[in-house]
Amino acid sequence: MQPTIAQVALPIPLDKCFDYLVPNYLFPVIGGRVSVPFGRQTLTGIVVGLVHTSDFPIEQLKPLKSCLDTQPVWPQPLYQLLQWCSQFYQFPLGDTLAMALPSLLKKGKPADFASLKQWHITEAGKNQLASGFGRAHLQAKVVRMLENGSLSHQAMIEEDISSSTLKTLQEKGWIEAKHTQPKKAQWPTELENSHLKPQLNEEQAIAVATINNHQGFGCYLIDGVTGSGKTEVYLNLIKPVLDKGKQALVLVPEIGLTPQTINRFKRRFNVPVEVMHSALNDTERLNAWLSARDKNAGIVIGTRSALFTPFADLGIIIVDEEHDASYKQQDTLRYHARDVAVMRGHKENIPVVLGSATPALETLHNAQTGKYHYLNLSKRAGNAQAATHHVLDIKGLYLEGGLSAPLIAQMRRHLTAGNQVMLFLNRRGFSPALMCHECGWIAECKRCDAYYTFHQGSQEIRCHHCGSQKSVIHQCQGCGSTQLVSVGVGTEQLEKQLELLFPEYKTIRIDRDSTRRKGSLENALDAIRNGEYQILIGTQMLAKGHHFPNVTLVGLLDVDGSLYSSDFRASERLAQLFIQVAGRAGRASKPGEVLLQTHHPEHALLQSLLHKDYQHFAKTALTERKMAQLPPFTFITLIRAEGNDNDTVEAFLRQVRHTLEANPLYDEHCLVLGPMPAPLAKRAGKFRWQLMLQVSTRPLMQRLLASSKPVIQLLPLAKKVRWSVDVEPQDLR
Ligand code: ADP
Ligand code: ZN
Ligand code: ZN
C-alpha cells in the first residue's frame, strides 16, 4: 500500500516536522526534497518519514506540491549523521538539514551540475581595445579583464562589474557569454606522481603503516611539531585509499586553505581535487558537492562545512590543525567539525586522522585514555629551525598602545635590518582582568580562587564563576598603588600607535573580518611575502598554516590577558599560539625571535612553555582541568540569552535554571552556574546573560538537555528573549 502521509522537515526554527498528504501521482522518498505549502509560502523540505497515520485530522492536511528528487539527497550514513547532529547540538532537524544543503538545492534547483556562464572577449572587442575606448573607462576595464582569458559571470560580479554593464558590452558585440557544462572526469590509471615522494623517516613510516594496516573505523592523533612532515603522512594515507577507488576528505582551518596547500595535493595526485570554502558562489558550491557525490572528485579539501559533503565512497577523513577554534561553528548549528568528523568516521566505518603540533587538550586526553591511537612525529623533516624566545617583564614600564619600550626598540632593530615584524593581539580581550601595573597584583575573587573580570561599561568587577560583583576598586591591595590597569588592548589602538611610532613602515591587519572577501586573504599573504608590508598585526588565525620566512620578530602583546582570563581555555590557546608562531617565523639562515610581554614572568604556565615544551604544558594543564572539574573531565553546555530588557533576560535564564534543576535526571553529577552576565554584557543595545550547565558524563548531559528543552521552549519568557543552546562550547562569550 502506498504511504499516504509524508513527514517533512522544514527550514524553520521549530523542533518538529510537518505532515503532508501524498497525492497518488507523487512518489516522495525518505531523504529527498519536496516542495510544500506552508502558510502563504512555498517551502523546500526534506521527507523524513512516510507513514499512514497522522496526529492531525487527515482532512486538515495539505498535499505536497511536488517532489524534487527521486533519490535521497544524501547517502544513508551522512543522512544519519545529520540527524545525530541535530539531536546532539539541540538544533531543529529541518534547519540542520537545510544548512547541509548547497543553497541552490535549498532553493529547489535540480541536483544536477549547473552550467557556468563564462564571458569571453570577441574579435570586435579586441579591435576596440586596440583603438581605445575614449572616456568609457569602466567598459575598457571590463574588456581588458577578458583580454587574457575568459571569466565566469560570478567572478565579474565579485569584481563589482554589474550585470547591466556586461549586457551593454554584449550588445555592442565586444564580449560574449558562453555556457559551459562541467565535464565528468575519469580517474587516470596513474593516480600518483610518485617521483615527488620523499623517503619517509622512521616515525612517518610507523604512522603510515599503523593507520594503513587497520581496517574500518579508528581515530588517530598525529602529534607532530611544525615541519615534521604531517602533510607528507596525509599524502601517504590518501594513496591507498584512492587505489581502492575510494575518496578522501581533508579538513583545514579557515586560514589554512591557500593555493599552496591545495597545490600540494593537486601536484601529488592526478585525480580531480575539489576545494570547498565559504567564498564559493552558489554554482561552484553545488558543482563541487555533486562532484564528490558522483565520484568525480577523488579528494575534497575544505573548511569546517565541507564535513557535510556527500561522497560516493569515502575512505578516510583527515582533520589538519585539529586544535583550531575555527572548527567550531559559532551560530545556528553549533557543531564542532573535528568531533563530528570522528562521528562520521564511525558511521562510515573509516579511519579519522587528527593532526596538530599543538593538539587540543580534549584530543590529548582521548589519546591518553586509549580512545584515540597516539602517533608522534618528533623530528623536523626539512631544515627549518625553531625560533628563540624571551620574556619581557613589563611591570612598571610605560606602554604605548600596548607596546613596551624594549619591544619597540627590538621592532626598530628588525625593521631597520629589512625584516618583517608580526604582533599578536588576543581578541578575546573582552574579559580583561584588573591588574596593578606596579606590582602585578590582580583583583581576585576570594570565594572562587578566580580572577575578577573588569567590566568597563558598568565600572564593576565581577566573578564569572560565582557571580559576585563589586564596584571597581582604585587601589592595589598588594602595594597600594593607584596604577590599576585592565589587561587587554584593542587592535585599533595598536594600529594608531604603530602609525605614530613607525610612520615609514606599512602595517597590515589579518583577521577574520579583514579577510572575509574571496581572495582577500591570498592577496594579503602575497603582499606580505612580497614585502609590501613590514608590520603584520595578527590574531590567532595568522598563526597556522603559513610560513613567513622574512618575519624575524614576533611579539605577543597580551599574554597576561590569556593567563588571567575567565575563559578556562585561554591559557591553552596562548600555548598553542606561542608554539605555532615559534615554529613558523624565520628560516635557517635568518632565525626568528619571539618576545612575550608579561607582568608575570614567573607564571607556571609561561615557565613550562618556555623551558619545557607543549606536551609538558598540556600535562600540567590537564591536571589543573581535572582538579577544577573542567572539560575534558566534565561536559559543558552554555545557554545564552539576550534581549532589550536586562531583567527579563536574567529572569528567563533563572527559569531555565529551575527547569534543569527540576528535571528528574538532575542529580549530584550535574551543576548549573548562573545566570551571570556574558563577558560582553551588552552588545548592540542587547543585554546578554548566560547559564552554564556542567555534567560529569556526555550521555547524562544529552538526556538532560533533550528532556529539558521542550519544557524551556514552553516558558512564556522564551518568546521574549533570543536564546540559544551551545553544546560543548569553545568560546565562553
Ligand atoms: P607539517 O605538515 O608537519 O608542517 P610538512 O609535511 O609540510 O610538515 O613537511 C615539512 C617539509 O618537509 C615540507 O617541505 C616537506 O616536503 C618536507 N618533508 C616532509 N617529509 C619529508 C621526508 N620524509 N623527507 C624529506 N622531506 C620531507
Ligand atoms: Zn567567585
Ligand atoms: Zn600593586
mmCIF file of N, CA and C in Angstrom, residues 70-71 97 169 205 217 240 326 342 435 473 560 625 728:
data_model
loop_
_atom_site.group_PDB
_atom_site.id
_atom_site.type_symbol
_atom_site.label_atom_id
_atom_site.label_comp_id
_atom_site.label_asym_id
_atom_site.label_seq_id
_atom_site.Cartn_x
_atom_site.Cartn_y
_atom_site.Cartn_z
ATOM 1 N N THR A 70 14.160 11.992 -6.921
ATOM 2 C CA THR A 70 13.699 10.599 -6.960
ATOM 3 C C THR A 70 14.614 9.730 -6.109
ATOM 4 N N GLN A 71 15.726 10.318 -5.653
ATOM 5 C CA GLN A 71 16.702 9.620 -4.813
ATOM 6 C C GLN A 71 16.903 10.461 -3.556
ATOM 7 N N LEU A 97 19.227 20.079 8.359
ATOM 8 C CA LEU A 97 19.294 19.517 7.010
ATOM 9 C C LEU A 97 19.460 20.628 5.976
ATOM 10 N N LEU A 169 27.946 45.770 -22.936
ATOM 11 C CA LEU A 169 29.112 45.371 -23.722
ATOM 12 C C LEU A 169 28.780 44.230 -24.675
ATOM 13 N N ALA A 205 56.957 6.671 8.748
ATOM 14 C CA ALA A 205 56.650 5.336 8.235
ATOM 15 C C ALA A 205 55.791 4.556 9.231
ATOM 16 N N PHE A 217 36.779 1.641 11.212
ATOM 17 C CA PHE A 217 36.892 2.884 11.969
ATOM 18 C C PHE A 217 38.036 2.834 12.972
ATOM 19 N N PRO A 240 46.689 4.812 -0.811
ATOM 20 C CA PRO A 240 45.996 3.516 -0.844
ATOM 21 C C PRO A 240 44.474 3.653 -0.860
ATOM 22 N N SER A 326 38.484 27.469 14.671
ATOM 23 C CA SER A 326 37.536 27.723 13.580
ATOM 24 C C SER A 326 36.752 26.463 13.209
ATOM 25 N N VAL A 342 34.790 12.694 13.707
ATOM 26 C CA VAL A 342 35.013 11.404 14.361
ATOM 27 C C VAL A 342 33.725 10.578 14.313
ATOM 28 N N MET A 435 44.491 44.748 36.895
ATOM 29 C CA MET A 435 45.817 44.425 37.408
ATOM 30 C C MET A 435 46.571 45.677 37.829
ATOM 31 N N ILE A 473 37.598 48.777 42.043
ATOM 32 C CA ILE A 473 38.472 49.303 43.082
ATOM 33 C C ILE A 473 39.538 50.183 42.445
ATOM 34 N N ASP A 560 49.168 38.388 29.426
ATOM 35 C CA ASP A 560 48.501 38.330 30.729
ATOM 36 C C ASP A 560 47.000 38.142 30.592
ATOM 37 N N ARG A 625 42.815 21.038 34.943
ATOM 38 C CA ARG A 625 41.428 20.860 34.492
ATOM 39 C C ARG A 625 40.738 19.767 35.320
ATOM 40 N N GLU A 728 28.845 21.907 24.388
ATOM 41 C CA GLU A 728 30.304 21.838 24.377
ATOM 42 C C GLU A 728 30.903 23.057 23.673
#
